[in-house]
Amino acid sequence: MTNVARTGQTLLIVASSMLFAAFTSAMVVRRATGTDWIAPSVPVWLWAAALLAIAASCLVAKKFYRSAALCGFALVASQIACAASLRMGDVAQSFAAVLVTAHAAHALFGACALWWKGERASLFWHFAGALWLYVLWLIGVWA
Amino acid sequence: MTIFSTDHKVIGKQYIGLSLFAVLIGMALSLAMRYHLVHPDAKVRLFQMLWPDGAPGGQMTPELYLSLMTMHGTIMVFFVLTTAPQSGFGNYFLPLQIGAHDMAFPVLNMLSFWTTTLSFLVLMAAFVVEGGAPLSGWTAYPPLSALGKIAGPGQGLGQDLWVLSIALFCVASLMAAINFIATIIELRAPGVGYFDMPLTAWAWFVTALISLFAFAVLLAGGILLLLDRMAGTSFFIPGGLVVSDQIQARSGGSPILFQHLFWFFGHPEVYIAILPGMGVISTVLSVFSGKKVFGYRAMAYAMLAIGGLGFLVWGHHMFISGMSPYSSVAFSVLTLAIGVPSAIKTFNWIATLWGGRIRFKAAMLYALGFVSLFITGGVTGLVLGQPGLDLYFHDTYFVVAHFHLIMGVAAIFAIFAALHYWFPLLYGRFLNETLGKIHFYGTFVGVYAVFVPLHFAGIAGNPRRYPDFKEYEFLKSLMPLHVGVTHAAYSLAAIQLLFLFNYFWSQRKGKLADKNPWGAATREWNHD
Ligand code: HEM
Ligand SMILES: [Cu+2]
């Protein structure tokens, strides 16, 4: 990977981290100030989606970029299915939907990049995988 | 096709063109507002033609006034002050100044520009859709901005488009920020260290860093706001809200939460608007006093300090939001602390002038005007930074005067300085000096004539964002002041025509410039 590509990706990662940090702090504040917070129940299969993210990262490490991208697409599909099943009228669920959808956008971008750019997109993909574990923790454990 | 050019120079000029177009619309809106404030009952054919629903019979409704105000603020802050100094001049000159062949990601650069343009078009569309433009100001506070049509004519589709436009603008700005930072980190020519870069490059660098951290947060706020409007969520809409006698079926949302997200972006945003100008002014002051910038390193560190501290002070926009007095004190102390790097910059500018052989060219006059405006506008910032005083001043014309002088007008003076200074590189010719000087003196007097009295209106308790002052007994005595301000605003606008003429005429007919006519030391002048 060229230095320019690595720096560009690192900066993109910073921007994405800020986006999720902003969603997180909004969620923390909203839970603390409202009285209507009901812990959402995260479907079991969404946890399985974590395995997809990890598997994709392992495949990237082994240089199987297109297989990794396929895992990535499967992850996106499961995320969209999950987000579609959430009720937007419930505040905790609506936060979960926002986080899952925002992550799906990142995972889709990352998987496409893996498919076409291979190794050059690896850094971003590892970030997206770690971010998914964080999102799962946030909506599945913390919330 | 050149309109989708990936060349940084073309893109720089495209951004400048977009801003120029935007500023003309923004200015026209401000004149309509100032006219309405002193003639609230007048019937104006033009208003009726432009806004048949907003001005039935030519009489401007309060809703139309507020929508003009919203669009004025949004256009000026985003498409003028955020666009021209950073993306316009930065794209054109940054690569030249650090010896790079182009920006790091030319295609991304082109996409940033066109996303910004799309964002602008989406915003303009708000004028023509049903209900017209939104009413909630450039800060778009919920619940007003979150409720939809029931909250006012422009609060339907108009506000949807507004939020969408801002979200697009965020994406474009993030792409641009990534490009600027990567260019500076990776594409400096051999031998150009960070501390060999001109202060303009430093300013674009720090501004891009601020954008990278700030716009992502506004994007998050925008997404949540859009969902409150379209998907029935309650992030920002509180429970039990009654609007037009209808109870809103939402619960538990926090309008203050949006204010936090907005101002976490919003305060850094004011530095996004001013820092590139500071860079230009440092260069112009030094070139036209024939001296090096005094305290170069201190200037670079001061910008970094301003950028960093700028993320810790957003609460000063929310002193009256019911925050704990302890938080107020913390925000106040941090806010006043920004005065330190700001003062370092100001003293260094003056020290740069000290003992120099000053050439009073038009570019130099604008730079001196910038320093003057930065001081006048900064002093009132220190007043507003005290929670006790801000309780009174918040949401009065005192705030309007503060931010117009320091953000609006100072940054625009930096744009004028930059155009006069770099015109030979942009178009191979000079802007006309005589016209430039007349324009400078007229504008300088004009902006003070408009904004100094508004401080007094604020001190007298005149609230901002009111469409009709004569409705209130305590404001009636201020009408003469407002009449004076409105006349000053007309004159100020008229003088801008001189600049417009100069700008277009000089591109074709201006005096031809030879290489490096000002005797500058930076690379862009010594490029082939
Ligand atoms: C030491 C310097 C400064 C201090 C202490 C300061 C302080 C403040 C405070 C406390 C407010 C909130 C007033 C209120 O709403 O009640 C404010 C508003 C504002 N300031 Fe400053 N400021 C400073 C410099 C600047 C600079 C450099 C800019 C822009 C380049 C700027 C732009 C603004 C804007 C745009 C607003 C109003 C936003 C709105 O409510 O629409 N300020 N300032
Ligand atoms: Cu501020």
CSV table of N, CA and C in Angstrom, one decimal, chain B residues 419-500:
chain,number,residue,atom,x,y,z
B,419,LEU,N,-7.8,37.9,-2.9
B,419,LEU,CA,-8.1,38.1,-4.3
B,419,LEU,C,-7.1,39.2,-4.9
B,420,HIS,N,-7.0,40.2,-4.2
B,420,HIS,CA,-6.1,41.3,-4.7
B,420,HIS,C,-4.6,40.8,-4.7
B,421,TYR,N,-4.3,40.0,-3.7
B,421,TYR,CA,-2.9,39.5,-3.7
B,421,TYR,C,-2.6,38.5,-4.7
B,422,TRP,N,-3.5,37.5,-4.9
B,422,TRP,CA,-3.2,36.4,-5.8
B,422,TRP,C,-3.8,36.5,-7.2
B,423,PHE,N,-4.5,37.6,-7.4
B,423,PHE,CA,-5.1,37.8,-8.7
B,423,PHE,C,-4.1,37.6,-9.9
B,424,PRO,N,-2.9,38.2,-9.8
B,424,PRO,CA,-1.9,37.9,-10.8
B,424,PRO,C,-1.6,36.5,-11.1
B,425,LEU,N,-1.7,35.6,-10.1
B,425,LEU,CA,-1.5,34.2,-10.3
B,425,LEU,C,-2.8,33.6,-10.9
B,426,LEU,N,-3.9,34.0,-10.4
B,426,LEU,CA,-5.2,33.4,-10.9
B,426,LEU,C,-5.5,33.8,-12.3
B,427,TYR,N,-5.2,35.1,-12.7
B,427,TYR,CA,-5.6,35.5,-14.0
B,427,TYR,C,-4.5,36.2,-14.8
B,428,GLY,N,-3.3,36.2,-14.3
B,428,GLY,CA,-2.2,36.9,-15.0
B,428,GLY,C,-2.3,38.4,-15.1
B,429,ARG,N,-3.2,39.0,-14.4
B,429,ARG,CA,-3.4,40.4,-14.4
B,429,ARG,C,-3.6,40.9,-13.0
B,430,PHE,N,-3.5,42.3,-12.8
B,430,PHE,CA,-3.8,42.8,-11.5
B,430,PHE,C,-5.3,43.2,-11.4
B,431,LEU,N,-5.9,43.2,-10.2
B,431,LEU,CA,-7.1,43.9,-10.0
B,431,LEU,C,-6.7,45.4,-9.9
B,432,ASN,N,-7.7,46.2,-10.4
B,432,ASN,CA,-7.4,47.6,-10.4
B,432,ASN,C,-7.2,48.2,-9.0
B,433,GLU,N,-6.0,48.8,-8.8
B,433,GLU,CA,-5.7,49.3,-7.4
B,433,GLU,C,-6.6,50.4,-7.0
B,434,THR,N,-6.9,51.4,-7.8
B,434,THR,CA,-7.7,52.5,-7.4
B,434,THR,C,-9.1,52.1,-7.0
B,435,LEU,N,-9.7,51.3,-7.9
B,435,LEU,CA,-11.0,50.8,-7.6
B,435,LEU,C,-10.9,50.0,-6.3
B,436,GLY,N,-9.9,49.2,-6.1
B,436,GLY,CA,-9.7,48.4,-4.9
B,436,GLY,C,-9.7,49.2,-3.7
B,437,LYS,N,-8.9,50.4,-3.8
B,437,LYS,CA,-8.8,51.2,-2.6
B,437,LYS,C,-10.1,51.9,-2.2
B,438,ILE,N,-10.8,52.4,-3.3
B,438,ILE,CA,-12.1,53.0,-3.0
B,438,ILE,C,-13.0,52.0,-2.4
B,439,HIS,N,-13.0,50.8,-3.0
B,439,HIS,CA,-13.9,49.7,-2.4
B,439,HIS,C,-13.5,49.4,-1.0
B,440,PHE,N,-12.2,49.4,-0.7
B,440,PHE,CA,-11.8,49.1,0.7
B,440,PHE,C,-12.3,50.1,1.6
B,441,TYR,N,-12.1,51.4,1.3
B,441,TYR,CA,-12.5,52.5,2.3
B,441,TYR,C,-14.0,52.5,2.5
B,442,GLY,N,-14.7,52.3,1.4
B,442,GLY,CA,-16.2,52.3,1.5
B,442,GLY,C,-16.7,51.1,2.3
B,443,THR,N,-16.1,50.0,2.1
B,443,THR,CA,-16.5,48.8,2.8
B,443,THR,C,-16.2,48.8,4.2
B,444,PHE,N,-15.0,49.4,4.5
B,444,PHE,CA,-14.5,49.4,5.9
B,444,PHE,C,-15.4,50.3,6.7
B,445,VAL,N,-15.7,51.5,6.2
B,445,VAL,CA,-16.6,52.4,6.9
B,445,VAL,C,-18.0,51.8,7.0
B,446,GLY,N,-18.4,51.2,5.9
B,446,GLY,CA,-19.8,50.6,5.8
B,446,GLY,C,-20.0,49.5,6.8
B,447,VAL,N,-19.0,48.6,7.0
B,447,VAL,CA,-19.3,47.5,7.9
B,447,VAL,C,-19.4,48.0,9.3
B,448,TYR,N,-18.5,49.0,9.7
B,448,TYR,CA,-18.6,49.5,11.0
B,448,TYR,C,-19.9,50.3,11.2
B,449,ALA,N,-20.3,51.0,10.1
B,449,ALA,CA,-21.6,51.7,10.3
B,449,ALA,C,-22.8,50.8,10.5
B,450,VAL,N,-22.7,49.6,9.9
B,450,VAL,CA,-23.8,48.7,10.0
B,450,VAL,C,-23.7,48.0,11.4
B,451,PHE,N,-22.5,47.5,11.8
B,451,PHE,CA,-22.5,46.6,12.9
B,451,PHE,C,-22.2,47.3,14.3
B,452,VAL,N,-21.6,48.4,14.3
B,452,VAL,CA,-21.4,49.1,15.6
B,452,VAL,C,-22.7,49.4,16.3
B,453,PRO,N,-23.6,50.1,15.5
B,453,PRO,CA,-24.9,50.4,16.2
B,453,PRO,C,-25.7,49.2,16.7
B,454,LEU,N,-25.5,48.1,16.0
B,454,LEU,CA,-26.2,46.9,16.4
B,454,LEU,C,-25.8,46.4,17.8
B,455,HIS,N,-24.5,46.7,18.2
B,455,HIS,CA,-24.1,46.4,19.5
B,455,HIS,C,-25.0,47.1,20.5
B,456,PHE,N,-25.3,48.4,20.2
B,456,PHE,CA,-26.1,49.2,21.1
B,456,PHE,C,-27.6,48.7,21.1
B,457,ALA,N,-28.0,48.3,20.0
B,457,ALA,CA,-29.4,47.7,20.0
B,457,ALA,C,-29.4,46.5,20.9
B,458,GLY,N,-28.3,45.7,20.9
B,458,GLY,CA,-28.3,44.5,21.7
B,458,GLY,C,-28.2,44.9,23.2
B,459,ILE,N,-27.4,46.0,23.5
B,459,ILE,CA,-27.3,46.4,24.9
B,459,ILE,C,-28.7,46.9,25.4
B,460,ALA,N,-29.5,47.5,24.4
B,460,ALA,CA,-30.8,47.9,24.8
B,460,ALA,C,-31.8,46.8,24.9
B,461,GLY,N,-31.3,45.6,24.7
B,461,GLY,CA,-32.2,44.4,24.8
B,461,GLY,C,-32.9,44.0,23.6
B,462,ASN,N,-32.5,44.5,22.4
B,462,ASN,CA,-33.2,44.1,21.2
B,462,ASN,C,-33.0,42.7,20.8
B,463,PRO,N,-34.0,41.8,20.8
B,463,PRO,CA,-33.8,40.4,20.5
B,463,PRO,C,-33.5,40.2,19.0
B,464,ARG,N,-32.7,39.2,18.7
B,464,ARG,CA,-32.5,38.8,17.3
B,464,ARG,C,-33.6,37.9,16.8
B,465,ARG,N,-33.6,37.7,15.5
B,465,ARG,CA,-34.6,36.9,14.9
B,465,ARG,C,-36.1,37.3,15.1
B,466,TYR,N,-36.3,38.6,15.3
B,466,TYR,CA,-37.7,39.2,15.3
B,466,TYR,C,-38.0,39.8,14.0
B,467,PRO,N,-39.1,39.5,13.4
B,467,PRO,CA,-39.4,40.1,12.1
B,467,PRO,C,-40.0,41.5,12.1
B,468,ASP,N,-40.5,41.9,13.3
B,468,ASP,CA,-41.2,43.2,13.3
B,468,ASP,C,-41.0,43.9,14.6
B,469,PHE,N,-40.2,44.9,14.7
B,469,PHE,CA,-39.9,45.5,16.0
B,469,PHE,C,-41.0,46.4,16.5
B,470,LYS,N,-41.8,46.9,15.6
B,470,LYS,CA,-42.8,47.9,16.1
B,470,LYS,C,-43.9,47.2,16.9
B,471,GLU,N,-43.9,45.9,16.9
B,471,GLU,CA,-44.9,45.2,17.7
B,471,GLU,C,-44.7,45.4,19.2
B,472,TYR,N,-43.5,45.8,19.5
B,472,TYR,CA,-43.1,45.8,20.9
B,472,TYR,C,-42.8,47.2,21.4
B,473,GLU,N,-43.4,47.7,22.5
B,473,GLU,CA,-43.2,49.0,22.9
B,473,GLU,C,-41.8,49.3,23.2
B,474,PHE,N,-41.0,48.4,23.9
B,474,PHE,CA,-39.7,48.7,24.3
B,474,PHE,C,-38.7,48.8,23.1
B,475,LEU,N,-39.1,48.4,21.9
B,475,LEU,CA,-38.2,48.5,20.8
B,475,LEU,C,-38.5,49.7,19.9
B,476,LYS,N,-39.6,50.4,20.2
B,476,LYS,CA,-40.0,51.5,19.3
B,476,LYS,C,-38.9,52.5,19.3
B,477,SER,N,-38.3,52.8,20.4
B,477,SER,CA,-37.3,53.9,20.5
B,477,SER,C,-36.1,53.6,19.7
B,478,LEU,N,-35.9,52.3,19.3
B,478,LEU,CA,-34.7,51.9,18.6
B,478,LEU,C,-34.9,52.0,17.1
B,479,MET,N,-36.1,52.4,16.7
B,479,MET,CA,-36.3,52.4,15.2
B,479,MET,C,-35.3,53.3,14.5
B,480,PRO,N,-35.1,54.5,15.0
B,480,PRO,CA,-34.1,55.4,14.3
B,480,PRO,C,-32.8,54.7,14.0
B,481,LEU,N,-32.3,54.0,15.1
B,481,LEU,CA,-31.1,53.3,14.9
B,481,LEU,C,-31.2,52.3,13.8
B,482,HIS,N,-32.3,51.6,13.7
B,482,HIS,CA,-32.4,50.5,12.7
B,482,HIS,C,-32.5,51.2,11.3
B,483,VAL,N,-33.1,52.3,11.2
B,483,VAL,CA,-33.2,53.0,9.9
B,483,VAL,C,-31.8,53.3,9.5
B,484,GLY,N,-31.0,53.9,10.4
B,484,GLY,CA,-29.6,54.2,10.1
B,484,GLY,C,-28.8,53.0,9.6
B,485,VAL,N,-29.0,51.9,10.3
B,485,VAL,CA,-28.3,50.6,9.9
B,485,VAL,C,-28.7,50.2,8.6
B,486,THR,N,-30.0,50.2,8.3
B,486,THR,CA,-30.5,49.8,7.0
B,486,THR,C,-29.9,50.6,5.9
B,487,HIS,N,-29.9,51.9,6.1
B,487,HIS,CA,-29.3,52.8,5.1
B,487,HIS,C,-27.8,52.5,4.9
B,488,ALA,N,-27.1,52.2,6.0
B,488,ALA,CA,-25.7,51.9,5.9
B,488,ALA,C,-25.6,50.6,5.1
B,489,ALA,N,-26.5,49.6,5.3
B,489,ALA,CA,-26.4,48.4,4.6
B,489,ALA,C,-26.6,48.5,3.1
B,490,TYR,N,-27.6,49.5,2.7
B,490,TYR,CA,-27.8,49.7,1.3
B,490,TYR,C,-26.5,50.2,0.7
B,491,SER,N,-25.8,51.2,1.4
B,491,SER,CA,-24.6,51.8,0.8
B,491,SER,C,-23.5,50.7,0.7
B,492,LEU,N,-23.4,49.9,1.7
B,492,LEU,CA,-22.4,48.9,1.7
B,492,LEU,C,-22.6,47.9,0.6
B,493,ALA,N,-23.9,47.6,0.3
B,493,ALA,CA,-24.1,46.7,-0.8
B,493,ALA,C,-23.8,47.4,-2.1
B,494,ALA,N,-24.1,48.7,-2.2
B,494,ALA,CA,-23.9,49.4,-3.5
B,494,ALA,C,-22.4,49.4,-3.8
B,495,ILE,N,-21.6,49.6,-2.7
B,495,ILE,CA,-20.1,49.6,-2.9
B,495,ILE,C,-19.6,48.3,-3.4
B,496,GLN,N,-20.3,47.2,-3.1
B,496,GLN,CA,-19.8,45.9,-3.6
B,496,GLN,C,-19.9,45.8,-5.1
B,497,LEU,N,-20.8,46.6,-5.7
B,497,LEU,CA,-20.9,46.5,-7.2
B,497,LEU,C,-19.5,46.9,-7.8
B,498,LEU,N,-18.9,47.9,-7.1
B,498,LEU,CA,-17.6,48.3,-7.6
B,498,LEU,C,-16.6,47.1,-7.6
B,499,PHE,N,-16.6,46.3,-6.6
B,499,PHE,CA,-15.7,45.2,-6.5
B,499,PHE,C,-16.1,44.2,-7.7
B,500,LEU,N,-17.4,44.0,-7.8
B,500,LEU,CA,-17.8,43.0,-8.8
B,500,LEU,C,-17.3,43.4,-10.2
